[in-house]
XYZ file of N, CA and C in Angstrom:
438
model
N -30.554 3.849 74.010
C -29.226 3.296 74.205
C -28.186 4.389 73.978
N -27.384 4.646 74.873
C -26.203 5.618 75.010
C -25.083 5.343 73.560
N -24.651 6.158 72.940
C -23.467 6.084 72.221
C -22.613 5.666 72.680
N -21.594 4.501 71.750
C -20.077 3.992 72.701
C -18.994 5.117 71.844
N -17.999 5.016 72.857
C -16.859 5.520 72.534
C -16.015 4.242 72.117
N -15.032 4.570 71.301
C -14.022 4.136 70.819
C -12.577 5.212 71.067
N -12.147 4.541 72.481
C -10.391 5.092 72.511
C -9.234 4.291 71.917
N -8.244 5.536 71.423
C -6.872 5.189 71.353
C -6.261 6.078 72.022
N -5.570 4.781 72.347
C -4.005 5.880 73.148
C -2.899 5.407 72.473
N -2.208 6.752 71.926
C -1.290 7.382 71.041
C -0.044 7.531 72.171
N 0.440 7.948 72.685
C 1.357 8.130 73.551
C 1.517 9.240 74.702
N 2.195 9.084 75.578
C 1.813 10.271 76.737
C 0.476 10.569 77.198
N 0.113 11.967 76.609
C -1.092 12.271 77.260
C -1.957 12.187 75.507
N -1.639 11.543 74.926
C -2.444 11.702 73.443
C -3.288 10.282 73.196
N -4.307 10.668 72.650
C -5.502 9.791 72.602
C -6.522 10.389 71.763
N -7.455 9.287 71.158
C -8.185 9.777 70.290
C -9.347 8.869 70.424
N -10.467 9.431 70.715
C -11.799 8.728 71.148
C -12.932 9.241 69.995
N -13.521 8.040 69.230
C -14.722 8.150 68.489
C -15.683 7.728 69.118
N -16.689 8.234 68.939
C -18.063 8.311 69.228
C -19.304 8.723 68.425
N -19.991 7.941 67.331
C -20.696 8.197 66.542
C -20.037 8.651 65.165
N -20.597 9.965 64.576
C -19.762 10.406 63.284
C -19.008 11.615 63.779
N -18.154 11.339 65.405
C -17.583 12.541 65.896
C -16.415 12.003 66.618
N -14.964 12.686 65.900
C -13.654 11.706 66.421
C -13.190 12.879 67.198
N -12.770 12.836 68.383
C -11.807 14.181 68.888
C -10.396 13.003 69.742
N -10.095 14.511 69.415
C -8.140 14.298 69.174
C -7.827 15.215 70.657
N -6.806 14.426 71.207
C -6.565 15.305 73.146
C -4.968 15.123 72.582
N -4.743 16.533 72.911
C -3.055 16.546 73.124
C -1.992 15.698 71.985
N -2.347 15.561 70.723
C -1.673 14.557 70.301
C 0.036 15.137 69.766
N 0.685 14.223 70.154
C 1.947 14.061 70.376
C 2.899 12.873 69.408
N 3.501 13.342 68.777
C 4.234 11.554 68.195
C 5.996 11.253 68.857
N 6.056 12.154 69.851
C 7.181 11.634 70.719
C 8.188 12.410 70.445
N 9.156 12.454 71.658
C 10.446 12.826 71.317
C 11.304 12.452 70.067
N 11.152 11.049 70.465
C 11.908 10.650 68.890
C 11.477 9.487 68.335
N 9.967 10.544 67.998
C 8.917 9.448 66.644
C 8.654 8.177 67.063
N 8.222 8.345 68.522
C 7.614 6.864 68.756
C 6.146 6.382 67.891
N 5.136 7.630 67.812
C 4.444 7.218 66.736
C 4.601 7.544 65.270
N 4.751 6.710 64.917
C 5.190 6.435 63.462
C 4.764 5.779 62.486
N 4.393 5.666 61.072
C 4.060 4.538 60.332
C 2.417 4.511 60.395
N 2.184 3.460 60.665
C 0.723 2.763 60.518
C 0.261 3.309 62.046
N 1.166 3.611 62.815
C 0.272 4.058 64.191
C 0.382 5.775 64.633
N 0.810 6.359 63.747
C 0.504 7.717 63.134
C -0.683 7.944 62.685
N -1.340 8.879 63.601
C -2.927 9.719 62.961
C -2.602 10.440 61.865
N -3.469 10.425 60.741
C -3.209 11.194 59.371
C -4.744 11.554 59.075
N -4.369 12.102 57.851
C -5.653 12.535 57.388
C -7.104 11.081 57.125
N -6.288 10.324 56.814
C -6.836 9.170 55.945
C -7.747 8.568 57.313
N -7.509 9.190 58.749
C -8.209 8.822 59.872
C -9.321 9.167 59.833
N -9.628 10.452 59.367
C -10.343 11.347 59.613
C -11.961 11.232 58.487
N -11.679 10.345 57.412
C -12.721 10.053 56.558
C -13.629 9.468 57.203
N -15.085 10.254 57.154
C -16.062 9.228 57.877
C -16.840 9.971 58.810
N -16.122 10.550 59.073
C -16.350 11.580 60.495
C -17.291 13.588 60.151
N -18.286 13.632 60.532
C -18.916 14.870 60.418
C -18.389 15.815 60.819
N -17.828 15.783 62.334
C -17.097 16.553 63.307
C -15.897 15.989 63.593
N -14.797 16.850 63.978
C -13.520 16.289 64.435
C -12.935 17.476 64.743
N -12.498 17.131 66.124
C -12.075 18.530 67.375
C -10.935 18.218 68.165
N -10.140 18.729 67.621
C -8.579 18.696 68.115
C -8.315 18.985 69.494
N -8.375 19.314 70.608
C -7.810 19.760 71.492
C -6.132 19.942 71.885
N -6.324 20.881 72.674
C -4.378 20.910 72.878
C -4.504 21.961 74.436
N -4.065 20.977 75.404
C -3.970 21.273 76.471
C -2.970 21.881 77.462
N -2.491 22.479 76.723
C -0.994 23.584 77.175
C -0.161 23.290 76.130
N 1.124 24.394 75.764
C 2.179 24.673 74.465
C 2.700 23.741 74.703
N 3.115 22.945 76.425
C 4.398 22.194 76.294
C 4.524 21.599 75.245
N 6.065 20.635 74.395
C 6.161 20.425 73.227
C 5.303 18.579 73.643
N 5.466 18.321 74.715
C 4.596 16.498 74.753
C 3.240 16.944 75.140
N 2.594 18.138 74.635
C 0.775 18.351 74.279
C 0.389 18.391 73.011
N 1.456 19.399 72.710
C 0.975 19.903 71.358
C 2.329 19.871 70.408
N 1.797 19.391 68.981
C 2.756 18.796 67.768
C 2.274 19.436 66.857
N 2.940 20.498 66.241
C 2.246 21.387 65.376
C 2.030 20.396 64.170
N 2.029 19.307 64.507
C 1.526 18.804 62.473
C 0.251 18.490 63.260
N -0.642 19.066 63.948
C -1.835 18.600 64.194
C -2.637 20.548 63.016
N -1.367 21.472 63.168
C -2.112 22.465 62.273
C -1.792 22.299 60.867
N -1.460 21.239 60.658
C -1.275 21.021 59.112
C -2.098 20.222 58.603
N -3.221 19.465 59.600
C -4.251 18.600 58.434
C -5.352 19.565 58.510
N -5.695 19.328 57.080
C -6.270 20.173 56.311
C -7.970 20.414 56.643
N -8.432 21.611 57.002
C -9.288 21.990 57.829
C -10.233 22.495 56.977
N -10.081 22.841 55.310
C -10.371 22.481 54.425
C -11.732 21.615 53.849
N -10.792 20.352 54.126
C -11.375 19.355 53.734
C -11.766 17.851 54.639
N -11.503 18.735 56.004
C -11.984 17.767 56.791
C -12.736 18.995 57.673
N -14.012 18.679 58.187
C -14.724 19.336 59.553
C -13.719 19.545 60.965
N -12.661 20.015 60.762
C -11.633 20.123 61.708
C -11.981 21.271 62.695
N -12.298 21.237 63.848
C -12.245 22.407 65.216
C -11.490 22.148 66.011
N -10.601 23.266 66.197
C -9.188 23.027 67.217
C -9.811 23.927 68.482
N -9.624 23.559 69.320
C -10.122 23.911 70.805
C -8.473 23.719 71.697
N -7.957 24.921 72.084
C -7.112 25.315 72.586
C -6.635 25.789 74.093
N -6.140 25.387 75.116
C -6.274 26.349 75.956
C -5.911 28.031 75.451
N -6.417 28.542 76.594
C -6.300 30.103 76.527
C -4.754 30.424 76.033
N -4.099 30.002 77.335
C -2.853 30.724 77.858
C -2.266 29.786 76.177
N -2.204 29.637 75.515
C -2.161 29.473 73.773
C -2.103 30.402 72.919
N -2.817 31.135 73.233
C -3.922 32.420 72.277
C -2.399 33.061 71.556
N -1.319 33.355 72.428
C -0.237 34.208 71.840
C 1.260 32.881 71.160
N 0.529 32.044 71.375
C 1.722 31.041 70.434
C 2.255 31.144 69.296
N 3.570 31.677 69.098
C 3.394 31.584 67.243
C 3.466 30.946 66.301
N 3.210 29.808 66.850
C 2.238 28.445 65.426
C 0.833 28.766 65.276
N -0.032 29.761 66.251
C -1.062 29.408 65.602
C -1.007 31.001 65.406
N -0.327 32.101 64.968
C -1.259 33.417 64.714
C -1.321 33.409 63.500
N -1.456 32.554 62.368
C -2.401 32.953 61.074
C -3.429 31.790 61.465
N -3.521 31.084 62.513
C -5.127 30.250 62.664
C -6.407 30.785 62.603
N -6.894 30.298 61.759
C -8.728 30.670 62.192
C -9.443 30.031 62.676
N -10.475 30.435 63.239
C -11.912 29.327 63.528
C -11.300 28.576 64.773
N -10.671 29.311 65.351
C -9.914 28.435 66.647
C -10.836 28.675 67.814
N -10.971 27.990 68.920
C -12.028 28.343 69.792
C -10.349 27.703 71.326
N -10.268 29.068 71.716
C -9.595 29.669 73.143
C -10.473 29.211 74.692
N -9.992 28.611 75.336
C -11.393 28.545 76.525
C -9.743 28.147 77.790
N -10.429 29.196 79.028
C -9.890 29.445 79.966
C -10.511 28.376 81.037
N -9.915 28.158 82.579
C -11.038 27.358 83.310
C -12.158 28.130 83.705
N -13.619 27.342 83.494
C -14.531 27.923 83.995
C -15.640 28.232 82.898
N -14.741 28.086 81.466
C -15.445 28.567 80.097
C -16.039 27.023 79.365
N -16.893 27.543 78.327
C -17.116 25.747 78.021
C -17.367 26.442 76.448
N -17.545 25.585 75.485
C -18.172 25.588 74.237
C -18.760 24.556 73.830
N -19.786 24.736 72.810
C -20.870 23.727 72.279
C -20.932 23.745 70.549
N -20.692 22.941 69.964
C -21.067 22.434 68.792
C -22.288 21.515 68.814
N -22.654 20.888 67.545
C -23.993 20.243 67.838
C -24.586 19.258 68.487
N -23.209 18.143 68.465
C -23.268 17.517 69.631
C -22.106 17.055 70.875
N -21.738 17.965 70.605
C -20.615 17.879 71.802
C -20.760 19.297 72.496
N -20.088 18.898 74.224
C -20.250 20.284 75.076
C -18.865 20.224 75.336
N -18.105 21.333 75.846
C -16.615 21.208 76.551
C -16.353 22.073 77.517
N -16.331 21.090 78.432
C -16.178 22.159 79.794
C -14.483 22.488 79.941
N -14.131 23.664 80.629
C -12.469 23.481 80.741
C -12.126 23.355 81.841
N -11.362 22.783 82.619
C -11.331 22.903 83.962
C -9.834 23.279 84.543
N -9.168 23.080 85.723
C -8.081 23.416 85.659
C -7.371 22.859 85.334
N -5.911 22.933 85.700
C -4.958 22.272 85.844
C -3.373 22.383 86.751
N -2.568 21.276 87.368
C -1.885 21.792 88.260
C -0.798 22.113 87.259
N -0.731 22.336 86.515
C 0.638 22.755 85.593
C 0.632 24.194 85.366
N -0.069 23.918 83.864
C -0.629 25.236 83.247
C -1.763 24.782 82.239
N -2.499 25.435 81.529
C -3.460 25.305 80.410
C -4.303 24.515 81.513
N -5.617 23.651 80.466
C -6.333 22.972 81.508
C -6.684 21.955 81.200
N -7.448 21.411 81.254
C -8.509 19.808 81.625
C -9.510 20.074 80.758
N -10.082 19.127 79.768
C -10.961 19.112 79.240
C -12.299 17.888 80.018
N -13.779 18.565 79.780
C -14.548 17.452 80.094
C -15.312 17.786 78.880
N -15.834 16.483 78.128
C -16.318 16.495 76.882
C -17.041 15.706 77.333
N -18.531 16.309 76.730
C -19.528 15.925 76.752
C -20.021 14.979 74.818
N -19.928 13.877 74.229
C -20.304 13.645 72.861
C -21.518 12.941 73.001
N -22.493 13.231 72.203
C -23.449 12.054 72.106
C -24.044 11.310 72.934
N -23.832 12.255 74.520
C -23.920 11.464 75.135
C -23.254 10.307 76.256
N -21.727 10.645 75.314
C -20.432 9.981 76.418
C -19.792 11.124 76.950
N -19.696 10.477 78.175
C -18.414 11.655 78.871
C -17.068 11.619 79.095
N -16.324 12.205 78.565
C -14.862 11.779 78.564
C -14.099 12.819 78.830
N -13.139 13.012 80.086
C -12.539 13.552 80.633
C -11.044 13.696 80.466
N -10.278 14.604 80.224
C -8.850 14.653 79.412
C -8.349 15.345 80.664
N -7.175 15.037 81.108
C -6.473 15.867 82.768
C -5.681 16.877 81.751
N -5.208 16.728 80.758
C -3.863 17.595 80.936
C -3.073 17.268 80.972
N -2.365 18.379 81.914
C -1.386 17.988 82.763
C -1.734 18.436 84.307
N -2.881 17.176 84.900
C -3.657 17.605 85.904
C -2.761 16.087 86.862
N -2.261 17.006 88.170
C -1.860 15.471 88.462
C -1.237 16.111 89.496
N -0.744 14.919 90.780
C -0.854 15.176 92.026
C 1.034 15.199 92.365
N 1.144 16.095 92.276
C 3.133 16.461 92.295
C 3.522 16.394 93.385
N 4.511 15.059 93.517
C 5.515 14.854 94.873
C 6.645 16.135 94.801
C-alpha cells in the first residue's frame, strides 16, 4: 500500500504536504499583510513528529520565500532547505549551511525522498518530489503568461 500525503495550502504558492515521518514545506509565504497568522501560521511546534523536513524555496521573489522560514531552528529540528540555484548569492542566506542549490536538470536524494528540478517560466524552478512513494509536483512560478 502506497503512502498518503497530507496537503495544506498556506497561501499563494505555499503549501505543506506530509507523508509518513516526512513534512516538506514549498515556497512558504505568510502574505503581504499577514494573511497567515495565529493558529494558521507554520511554527516550530509543526514540525514535532517528523524525522525529515525539507523546506523548499522556489525563486527570491518576496511571495516564495519569507525569511522566517531561516529562523526555525535547524538545530533541533531535521530541517533541509533545498533552494533554487539562481538563490545561491541572496543575502539572507550567506551564513547558511547544509543548504542544497539545484538548477533545472539537477535532482537530490535523501533517504526517502528524490527532487527533481525542473524549469520555470519566471525564474528559479519547479520542484518534482518524489516521498515514500508519493509524487508531488510544486510549479513555482511555472505558468502560462497572457
Amino acid at each position: 500500500m502506497s503512502a498518503v500525503a497530507t496537503v495544506t495550502f498556506f497561501h499563494h504558492a505555499g503549501l505543506m504536504a506530509a507523508v509518513e515521518d516526512t513534512l516538506l514545506v514549498f515556497d512558504y509565504w505568510r502574505g503581504e499583510n499577514g494573511e497567515i497568522s495565529g493558529e494558521n501560521e507554520l511554527t516550530e511546534k509543526d514540525f514535532e513528529g517528523y524525522k525529515q523536513i525539507i523546506v523548499f524555496v522556489s525563486n527570491d521573489d518576496e511571495d516564495h520565500f519569507d525569511p522566517v522560514v531561516l529562523g526555525w531552528d535547524a538545530e533541533k529540528y531535521p530541517i533541509t532547505y533545498i533552494f533554487a540555484r539562481d538563490m545561491q548569492q541572496h543575502p539572507a542566506l550567506k551564513n547558511m549551511q547544509d543548504c542544497i542549490f539545484l538548477s533545472e536538470g539537477q535532482h537530490a536524494q535523501t533517504e526517502n525522498v528524490r527532487v527533481d528540478a525542473y524549469g520555470s517560466t519566471h525564474k528559479g524552478v519547479s520542484f518534482y518530489v518524489t516521498a515514500h512513494g508519493v509524487h508531488i509536483f510544486h510549479a513555482g512560478v511555472l505558468n502560462m503568461w497572457h
